């Protein structure tokens, strides 16, 4: 299947700092990228959907100014957690979907980024 | 509201035995897709199998098969000949189109443990 990478895989930061997470589709053009958040032993919660070149669509309850999403190219999306606080600590997973990727037009997931805010 | 329900928080299965993981869904959309993903302890989500709402036959992918009962709105995953490497979290998910774009909702997951 298609490959999606995320960087960094793990990040620890101090409260009040901003953290940027990158999501790249390595072998296909991702027309749509999704950002999820997963709490320990919980399901994935969709945070936002972004289409290349346009503003992200955020789910209800997700702060747009807190979680900045940029999908500047067909292979790269970034999630910036601004002024991070301990409650932002979580596992963040991106996924990508492309027109020619996936027999069932399924999403391909990155390996996730574990964010710990001290 | 669109909803995915996985009622089994945890399951055990003996190695080489078959196991069924339950999934029910609720949607009023006529067209939707159902997925199963595996999430090992490392965290990555691995696509296993897909069933479209209009597919007449149950999906199969190797040792994975999907028992799709549309009238009951269930999409159970059957893993045959379980292996130790099958121990992981399993998520059922439903895809639908909302506002012109694709949206996927995940269930709460089932933790499967394969016993040697």
PDB file of C-alpha atoms in Angstrom:
ATOM      1  CA  UNK A   1       0.000   0.000   0.000  1.00  0.00           C
ATOM      2  CA  UNK A   2       0.890   3.656  -0.172  1.00  0.00           C
ATOM      3  CA  UNK A   3       3.297   5.034   2.415  1.00  0.00           C
ATOM      4  CA  UNK A   4       2.741   7.958   4.720  1.00  0.00           C
ATOM      5  CA  UNK A   5       5.446   9.232   7.026  1.00  0.00           C
ATOM      6  CA  UNK A   6       5.251  11.449  10.079  1.00  0.00           C
ATOM      7  CA  UNK A   7       7.945  13.429  11.768  1.00  0.00           C
ATOM      8  CA  UNK A   8       8.830  13.526  14.565  1.00  0.00           C
ATOM      9  CA  UNK A   9       7.697  10.208  15.966  1.00  0.00           C
ATOM     10  CA  UNK A  10       8.014  11.488  19.491  1.00  0.00           C
ATOM     11  CA  UNK A  11       8.370  14.968  20.939  1.00  0.00           C
ATOM     12  CA  UNK A  12       8.594  16.327  24.456  1.00  0.00           C
ATOM     13  CA  UNK A  13       8.200  20.047  24.941  1.00  0.00           C
ATOM     14  CA  UNK A  14       7.676  22.602  27.649  1.00  0.00           C
ATOM     15  CA  UNK A  15       4.310  24.155  28.290  1.00  0.00           C
ATOM     16  CA  UNK A  16       3.787  27.277  26.229  1.00  0.00           C
ATOM     17  CA  UNK A  17       5.933  26.265  23.279  1.00  0.00           C
ATOM     18  CA  UNK A  18       4.695  25.386  19.802  1.00  0.00           C
ATOM     19  CA  UNK A  19       5.262  22.066  18.122  1.00  0.00           C
ATOM     20  CA  UNK A  20       5.094  21.275  14.414  1.00  0.00           C
ATOM     21  CA  UNK A  21       4.317  17.796  13.141  1.00  0.00           C
ATOM     22  CA  UNK A  22       4.881  16.907   9.507  1.00  0.00           C
ATOM     23  CA  UNK A  23       2.946  14.386   7.484  1.00  0.00           C
ATOM     24  CA  UNK A  24       4.199  13.308   4.071  1.00  0.00           C
ATOM     25  CA  UNK A  25       2.833  10.977   1.439  1.00  0.00           C
ATOM     26  CA  UNK A  26       5.929   9.313   0.002  1.00  0.00           C
ATOM     27  CA  UNK A  27       4.743   7.589  -3.132  1.00  0.00           C
ATOM     28  CA  UNK A  28       1.448   9.178  -4.054  1.00  0.00           C
ATOM     29  CA  UNK A  29      -0.199  12.554  -4.291  1.00  0.00           C
ATOM     30  CA  UNK A  30      -2.434  13.143  -1.319  1.00  0.00           C
ATOM     31  CA  UNK A  31      -5.352  15.269  -2.389  1.00  0.00           C
ATOM     32  CA  UNK A  32      -6.795  15.046   1.104  1.00  0.00           C
ATOM     33  CA  UNK A  33      -5.097  14.701   4.437  1.00  0.00           C
ATOM     34  CA  UNK A  34      -6.689  14.039   7.805  1.00  0.00           C
ATOM     35  CA  UNK A  35      -5.424  14.700  11.301  1.00  0.00           C
ATOM     36  CA  UNK A  36      -6.546  12.536  14.184  1.00  0.00           C
ATOM     37  CA  UNK A  37      -5.933  12.569  17.887  1.00  0.00           C
ATOM     38  CA  UNK A  38      -5.921   9.410  19.953  1.00  0.00           C
ATOM     39  CA  UNK A  39      -5.976   9.246  23.735  1.00  0.00           C
ATOM     40  CA  UNK A  40      -4.589   6.149  25.486  1.00  0.00           C
ATOM     41  CA  UNK A  41      -6.752   3.118  24.837  1.00  0.00           C
ATOM     42  CA  UNK A  42      -9.280   5.249  22.998  1.00  0.00           C
ATOM     43  CA  UNK A  43     -10.462   5.583  19.457  1.00  0.00           C
ATOM     44  CA  UNK A  44      -9.217   8.005  16.847  1.00  0.00           C
ATOM     45  CA  UNK A  45     -10.934  11.354  16.899  1.00  0.00           C
ATOM     46  CA  UNK A  46     -10.888  13.320  13.678  1.00  0.00           C
ATOM     47  CA  UNK A  47      -9.579  16.811  14.249  1.00  0.00           C
ATOM     48  CA  UNK A  48      -9.589  18.250  10.768  1.00  0.00           C
ATOM     49  CA  UNK A  49      -9.605  17.514   7.084  1.00  0.00           C
ATOM     50  CA  UNK A  50      -7.449  19.413   4.646  1.00  0.00           C
ATOM     51  CA  UNK A  51      -7.434  19.538   0.898  1.00  0.00           C
ATOM     52  CA  UNK A  52      -4.314  20.706  -0.888  1.00  0.00           C
ATOM     53  CA  UNK A  53      -4.297  24.420  -1.389  1.00  0.00           C
ATOM     54  CA  UNK A  54      -7.347  25.193   0.680  1.00  0.00           C
ATOM     55  CA  UNK A  55      -8.115  25.869   4.304  1.00  0.00           C
ATOM     56  CA  UNK A  56      -8.629  22.947   6.620  1.00  0.00           C
ATOM     57  CA  UNK A  57     -12.091  21.981   7.780  1.00  0.00           C
ATOM     58  CA  UNK A  58     -12.115  21.499  11.522  1.00  0.00           C
ATOM     59  CA  UNK A  59     -14.400  19.224  13.498  1.00  0.00           C
ATOM     60  CA  UNK A  60     -16.669  20.672  16.101  1.00  0.00           C
ATOM     61  CA  UNK A  61     -14.835  21.419  19.307  1.00  0.00           C
ATOM     62  CA  UNK A  62     -11.378  21.616  17.758  1.00  0.00           C
ATOM     63  CA  UNK A  63      -9.761  25.020  18.163  1.00  0.00           C
ATOM     64  CA  UNK A  64      -8.554  26.345  14.830  1.00  0.00           C
ATOM     65  CA  UNK A  65      -6.119  28.782  16.401  1.00  0.00           C
ATOM     66  CA  UNK A  66      -4.716  26.093  18.634  1.00  0.00           C
ATOM     67  CA  UNK A  67      -4.167  23.448  15.994  1.00  0.00           C
ATOM     68  CA  UNK A  68      -2.899  25.078  12.828  1.00  0.00           C
ATOM     69  CA  UNK A  69      -3.027  22.918   9.752  1.00  0.00           C
ATOM     70  CA  UNK A  70      -1.287  23.667   6.490  1.00  0.00           C
ATOM     71  CA  UNK A  71      -1.562  21.516   3.369  1.00  0.00           C
ATOM     72  CA  UNK A  72       0.745  23.405   1.082  1.00  0.00           C
ATOM     73  CA  UNK A  73       1.524  20.652  -1.395  1.00  0.00           C
ATOM     74  CA  UNK A  74       0.168  17.323  -2.575  1.00  0.00           C
ATOM     75  CA  UNK A  75       2.693  15.476  -0.449  1.00  0.00           C
ATOM     76  CA  UNK A  76       2.960  17.513   2.731  1.00  0.00           C
ATOM     77  CA  UNK A  77       0.650  18.609   5.509  1.00  0.00           C
ATOM     78  CA  UNK A  78       1.704  20.073   8.830  1.00  0.00           C
ATOM     79  CA  UNK A  79      -0.037  20.324  12.165  1.00  0.00           C
ATOM     80  CA  UNK A  80       1.237  22.969  14.556  1.00  0.00           C
ATOM     81  CA  UNK A  81       0.140  22.785  18.159  1.00  0.00           C
ATOM     82  CA  UNK A  82       0.477  26.357  19.353  1.00  0.00           C
ATOM     83  CA  UNK A  83       1.195  27.271  22.959  1.00  0.00           C
ATOM     84  CA  UNK A  84       1.024  23.644  23.967  1.00  0.00           C
ATOM     85  CA  UNK A  85      -0.223  22.670  27.399  1.00  0.00           C
ATOM     86  CA  UNK A  86      -0.169  19.332  29.239  1.00  0.00           C
ATOM     87  CA  UNK A  87      -3.729  18.578  28.166  1.00  0.00           C
ATOM     88  CA  UNK A  88      -2.527  18.614  24.556  1.00  0.00           C
ATOM     89  CA  UNK A  89      -0.387  15.584  25.273  1.00  0.00           C
ATOM     90  CA  UNK A  90      -1.654  12.841  23.007  1.00  0.00           C
ATOM     91  CA  UNK A  91      -0.928  10.597  20.057  1.00  0.00           C
ATOM     92  CA  UNK A  92      -1.460  12.485  16.805  1.00  0.00           C
ATOM     93  CA  UNK A  93      -1.958  10.506  13.629  1.00  0.00           C
ATOM     94  CA  UNK A  94      -2.226  11.802  10.111  1.00  0.00           C
ATOM     95  CA  UNK A  95      -3.692   9.975   7.169  1.00  0.00           C
ATOM     96  CA  UNK A  96      -3.776  10.702   3.486  1.00  0.00           C
ATOM     97  CA  UNK A  97      -5.938   9.820   0.557  1.00  0.00           C
ATOM     98  CA  UNK A  98      -5.142  10.186  -3.120  1.00  0.00           C
ATOM     99  CA  UNK A  99      -7.023   9.644  -6.323  1.00  0.00           C
ATOM    100  CA  UNK A 100      -4.719   6.904  -7.527  1.00  0.00           C
ATOM    101  CA  UNK A 101      -3.763   5.446  -4.183  1.00  0.00           C
ATOM    102  CA  UNK A 102      -5.619   2.558  -2.719  1.00  0.00           C
ATOM    103  CA  UNK A 103      -7.875   0.033  -4.368  1.00  0.00           C
ATOM    104  CA  UNK A 104     -10.786   1.149  -2.197  1.00  0.00           C
ATOM    105  CA  UNK A 105      -9.921   4.807  -2.016  1.00  0.00           C
ATOM    106  CA  UNK A 106      -8.941   4.135   1.559  1.00  0.00           C
ATOM    107  CA  UNK A 107      -6.904   6.364   3.791  1.00  0.00           C
ATOM    108  CA  UNK A 108      -3.288   5.512   4.491  1.00  0.00           C
ATOM    109  CA  UNK A 109      -2.047   6.320   7.946  1.00  0.00           C
ATOM    110  CA  UNK A 110       1.210   7.674   9.199  1.00  0.00           C
ATOM    111  CA  UNK A 111       2.973   6.024  12.134  1.00  0.00           C
ATOM    112  CA  UNK A 112       1.824   8.695  14.566  1.00  0.00           C
ATOM    113  CA  UNK A 113       3.526  11.281  16.743  1.00  0.00           C
ATOM    114  CA  UNK A 114       3.471  11.049  20.500  1.00  0.00           C
ATOM    115  CA  UNK A 115       3.425  14.519  22.001  1.00  0.00           C
ATOM    116  CA  UNK A 116       4.209  15.025  25.674  1.00  0.00           C
ATOM    117  CA  UNK A 117       3.891  18.510  27.097  1.00  0.00           C
ATOM    118  CA  UNK A 118       5.563  19.042  30.439  1.00  0.00           C
TER     119      UNK A 118
ATOM    120  CA  UNK B   1     -26.087  10.611  13.612  1.00  0.00           C
ATOM    121  CA  UNK B   2     -23.428   8.372  12.171  1.00  0.00           C
ATOM    122  CA  UNK B   3     -22.133   5.909  14.704  1.00  0.00           C
ATOM    123  CA  UNK B   4     -19.856   2.897  14.899  1.00  0.00           C
ATOM    124  CA  UNK B   5     -20.128   0.523  17.850  1.00  0.00           C
ATOM    125  CA  UNK B   6     -17.660  -2.101  18.930  1.00  0.00           C
ATOM    126  CA  UNK B   7     -19.022  -3.800  22.030  1.00  0.00           C
ATOM    127  CA  UNK B   8     -16.014  -5.985  22.812  1.00  0.00           C
ATOM    128  CA  UNK B   9     -13.293  -4.014  24.557  1.00  0.00           C
ATOM    129  CA  UNK B  10     -11.106  -7.113  24.721  1.00  0.00           C
ATOM    130  CA  UNK B  11     -10.988 -10.585  23.237  1.00  0.00           C
ATOM    131  CA  UNK B  12      -8.787 -13.639  23.691  1.00  0.00           C
ATOM    132  CA  UNK B  13      -8.271 -16.329  21.107  1.00  0.00           C
ATOM    133  CA  UNK B  14      -6.143 -19.433  21.008  1.00  0.00           C
ATOM    134  CA  UNK B  15      -3.462 -19.511  18.349  1.00  0.00           C
ATOM    135  CA  UNK B  16      -4.676 -21.160  15.121  1.00  0.00           C
ATOM    136  CA  UNK B  17      -8.318 -20.656  16.084  1.00  0.00           C
ATOM    137  CA  UNK B  18     -10.738 -18.294  14.355  1.00  0.00           C
ATOM    138  CA  UNK B  19     -12.118 -15.194  16.062  1.00  0.00           C
ATOM    139  CA  UNK B  20     -14.927 -12.781  15.261  1.00  0.00           C
ATOM    140  CA  UNK B  21     -14.752  -9.121  16.205  1.00  0.00           C
ATOM    141  CA  UNK B  22     -18.100  -7.382  16.288  1.00  0.00           C
ATOM    142  CA  UNK B  23     -19.014  -4.087  14.683  1.00  0.00           C
ATOM    143  CA  UNK B  24     -22.380  -2.439  14.226  1.00  0.00           C
ATOM    144  CA  UNK B  25     -23.044   0.860  12.582  1.00  0.00           C
ATOM    145  CA  UNK B  26     -25.780   3.371  12.199  1.00  0.00           C
ATOM    146  CA  UNK B  27     -26.280   5.570   9.185  1.00  0.00           C
ATOM    147  CA  UNK B  28     -29.095   6.842   7.041  1.00  0.00           C
ATOM    148  CA  UNK B  29     -26.841   7.272   4.014  1.00  0.00           C
ATOM    149  CA  UNK B  30     -27.507   4.764   1.220  1.00  0.00           C
ATOM    150  CA  UNK B  31     -23.873   4.766   0.177  1.00  0.00           C
ATOM    151  CA  UNK B  32     -21.111   4.136   2.649  1.00  0.00           C
ATOM    152  CA  UNK B  33     -18.000   2.075   3.150  1.00  0.00           C
ATOM    153  CA  UNK B  34     -16.855  -0.041   6.046  1.00  0.00           C
ATOM    154  CA  UNK B  35     -13.228  -0.630   6.963  1.00  0.00           C
ATOM    155  CA  UNK B  36     -11.273  -2.585   9.484  1.00  0.00           C
ATOM    156  CA  UNK B  37      -7.884  -1.403  10.663  1.00  0.00           C
ATOM    157  CA  UNK B  38      -5.311  -3.054  12.891  1.00  0.00           C
ATOM    158  CA  UNK B  39      -3.248  -0.996  15.304  1.00  0.00           C
ATOM    159  CA  UNK B  40      -0.275  -2.821  16.857  1.00  0.00           C
ATOM    160  CA  UNK B  41       1.399  -1.475  19.974  1.00  0.00           C
ATOM    161  CA  UNK B  42       3.735   0.541  17.750  1.00  0.00           C
ATOM    162  CA  UNK B  43       0.792   2.772  16.858  1.00  0.00           C
ATOM    163  CA  UNK B  44       0.473   2.667  13.097  1.00  0.00           C
ATOM    164  CA  UNK B  45      -2.936   1.966  11.602  1.00  0.00           C
ATOM    165  CA  UNK B  46      -2.869  -0.893   9.118  1.00  0.00           C
ATOM    166  CA  UNK B  47      -5.698  -1.299   6.615  1.00  0.00           C
ATOM    167  CA  UNK B  48      -7.125  -4.827   6.606  1.00  0.00           C
ATOM    168  CA  UNK B  49     -10.341  -5.037   4.636  1.00  0.00           C
ATOM    169  CA  UNK B  50     -13.089  -2.982   3.003  1.00  0.00           C
ATOM    170  CA  UNK B  51     -16.781  -3.536   2.320  1.00  0.00           C
ATOM    171  CA  UNK B  52     -18.877  -1.209   0.220  1.00  0.00           C
ATOM    172  CA  UNK B  53     -22.545  -0.800   1.053  1.00  0.00           C
ATOM    173  CA  UNK B  54     -23.548  -1.962  -2.411  1.00  0.00           C
ATOM    174  CA  UNK B  55     -21.203  -4.918  -2.543  1.00  0.00           C
ATOM    175  CA  UNK B  56     -23.180  -8.116  -2.955  1.00  0.00           C
ATOM    176  CA  UNK B  57     -20.514 -10.419  -1.628  1.00  0.00           C
ATOM    177  CA  UNK B  58     -18.693 -10.374   1.669  1.00  0.00           C
ATOM    178  CA  UNK B  59     -15.165  -9.047   1.397  1.00  0.00           C
ATOM    179  CA  UNK B  60     -12.206 -11.347   1.948  1.00  0.00           C
ATOM    180  CA  UNK B  61      -8.496 -10.575   2.154  1.00  0.00           C
ATOM    181  CA  UNK B  62      -6.358 -13.563   2.989  1.00  0.00           C
ATOM    182  CA  UNK B  63      -7.133 -14.640   6.560  1.00  0.00           C
ATOM    183  CA  UNK B  64      -9.532 -11.739   7.010  1.00  0.00           C
ATOM    184  CA  UNK B  65     -13.158 -11.827   6.009  1.00  0.00           C
ATOM    185  CA  UNK B  66     -15.967  -9.444   6.683  1.00  0.00           C
ATOM    186  CA  UNK B  67     -19.373 -10.793   7.645  1.00  0.00           C
ATOM    187  CA  UNK B  68     -21.546  -8.034   6.228  1.00  0.00           C
ATOM    188  CA  UNK B  69     -25.197  -8.118   7.249  1.00  0.00           C
ATOM    189  CA  UNK B  70     -26.681  -4.975   5.815  1.00  0.00           C
ATOM    190  CA  UNK B  71     -30.158  -5.359   7.262  1.00  0.00           C
ATOM    191  CA  UNK B  72     -28.697  -5.748  10.726  1.00  0.00           C
ATOM    192  CA  UNK B  73     -26.132  -3.016  10.057  1.00  0.00           C
ATOM    193  CA  UNK B  74     -23.298  -5.185  11.192  1.00  0.00           C
ATOM    194  CA  UNK B  75     -19.851  -5.695   9.718  1.00  0.00           C
ATOM    195  CA  UNK B  76     -18.026  -8.238  11.819  1.00  0.00           C
ATOM    196  CA  UNK B  77     -14.405  -9.094  11.130  1.00  0.00           C
ATOM    197  CA  UNK B  78     -13.458 -12.756  11.087  1.00  0.00           C
ATOM    198  CA  UNK B  79      -9.803 -13.681  11.465  1.00  0.00           C
ATOM    199  CA  UNK B  80      -9.084 -17.290  10.648  1.00  0.00           C
ATOM    200  CA  UNK B  81      -6.114 -19.290  11.893  1.00  0.00           C
ATOM    201  CA  UNK B  82      -5.035 -16.663  14.423  1.00  0.00           C
ATOM    202  CA  UNK B  83      -1.354 -15.940  14.763  1.00  0.00           C
ATOM    203  CA  UNK B  84       0.570 -14.403  17.638  1.00  0.00           C
ATOM    204  CA  UNK B  85       1.238 -11.382  15.449  1.00  0.00           C
ATOM    205  CA  UNK B  86      -2.486 -10.722  15.266  1.00  0.00           C
ATOM    206  CA  UNK B  87      -2.439  -9.421  18.844  1.00  0.00           C
ATOM    207  CA  UNK B  88      -3.353  -5.758  18.477  1.00  0.00           C
ATOM    208  CA  UNK B  89      -6.173  -3.238  18.663  1.00  0.00           C
ATOM    209  CA  UNK B  90      -8.730  -3.565  15.894  1.00  0.00           C
ATOM    210  CA  UNK B  91     -10.865  -0.656  14.762  1.00  0.00           C
ATOM    211  CA  UNK B  92     -13.974  -0.740  12.662  1.00  0.00           C
ATOM    212  CA  UNK B  93     -14.605   2.433  10.671  1.00  0.00           C
ATOM    213  CA  UNK B  94     -17.296   3.828   8.422  1.00  0.00           C
ATOM    214  CA  UNK B  95     -16.788   6.196   5.547  1.00  0.00           C
ATOM    215  CA  UNK B  96     -19.453   8.461   4.249  1.00  0.00           C
ATOM    216  CA  UNK B  97     -19.606  11.673   2.311  1.00  0.00           C
ATOM    217  CA  UNK B  98     -20.465  14.807   4.196  1.00  0.00           C
ATOM    218  CA  UNK B  99     -20.468  18.306   2.811  1.00  0.00           C
ATOM    219  CA  UNK B 100     -18.804  17.157  -0.374  1.00  0.00           C
ATOM    220  CA  UNK B 101     -15.896  15.376   1.202  1.00  0.00           C
ATOM    221  CA  UNK B 102     -15.117  12.015   2.645  1.00  0.00           C
ATOM    222  CA  UNK B 103     -15.382  11.477   6.393  1.00  0.00           C
ATOM    223  CA  UNK B 104     -14.381   8.400   8.353  1.00  0.00           C
ATOM    224  CA  UNK B 105     -15.689   7.605  11.825  1.00  0.00           C
ATOM    225  CA  UNK B 106     -13.962   5.026  13.997  1.00  0.00           C
ATOM    226  CA  UNK B 107     -15.327   2.684  16.615  1.00  0.00           C
ATOM    227  CA  UNK B 108     -13.802   2.426  20.069  1.00  0.00           C
ATOM    228  CA  UNK B 109     -11.742  -0.607  19.177  1.00  0.00           C
ATOM    229  CA  UNK B 110     -11.307  -4.180  20.367  1.00  0.00           C
ATOM    230  CA  UNK B 111      -8.067  -5.390  21.880  1.00  0.00           C
ATOM    231  CA  UNK B 112      -7.318  -8.866  20.613  1.00  0.00           C
ATOM    232  CA  UNK B 113      -4.838 -11.081  22.384  1.00  0.00           C
ATOM    233  CA  UNK B 114      -3.740 -14.324  20.796  1.00  0.00           C
ATOM    234  CA  UNK B 115      -2.711 -16.976  23.285  1.00  0.00           C
ATOM    235  CA  UNK B 116      -0.006 -19.492  22.349  1.00  0.00           C
TER     236      UNK B 116
END
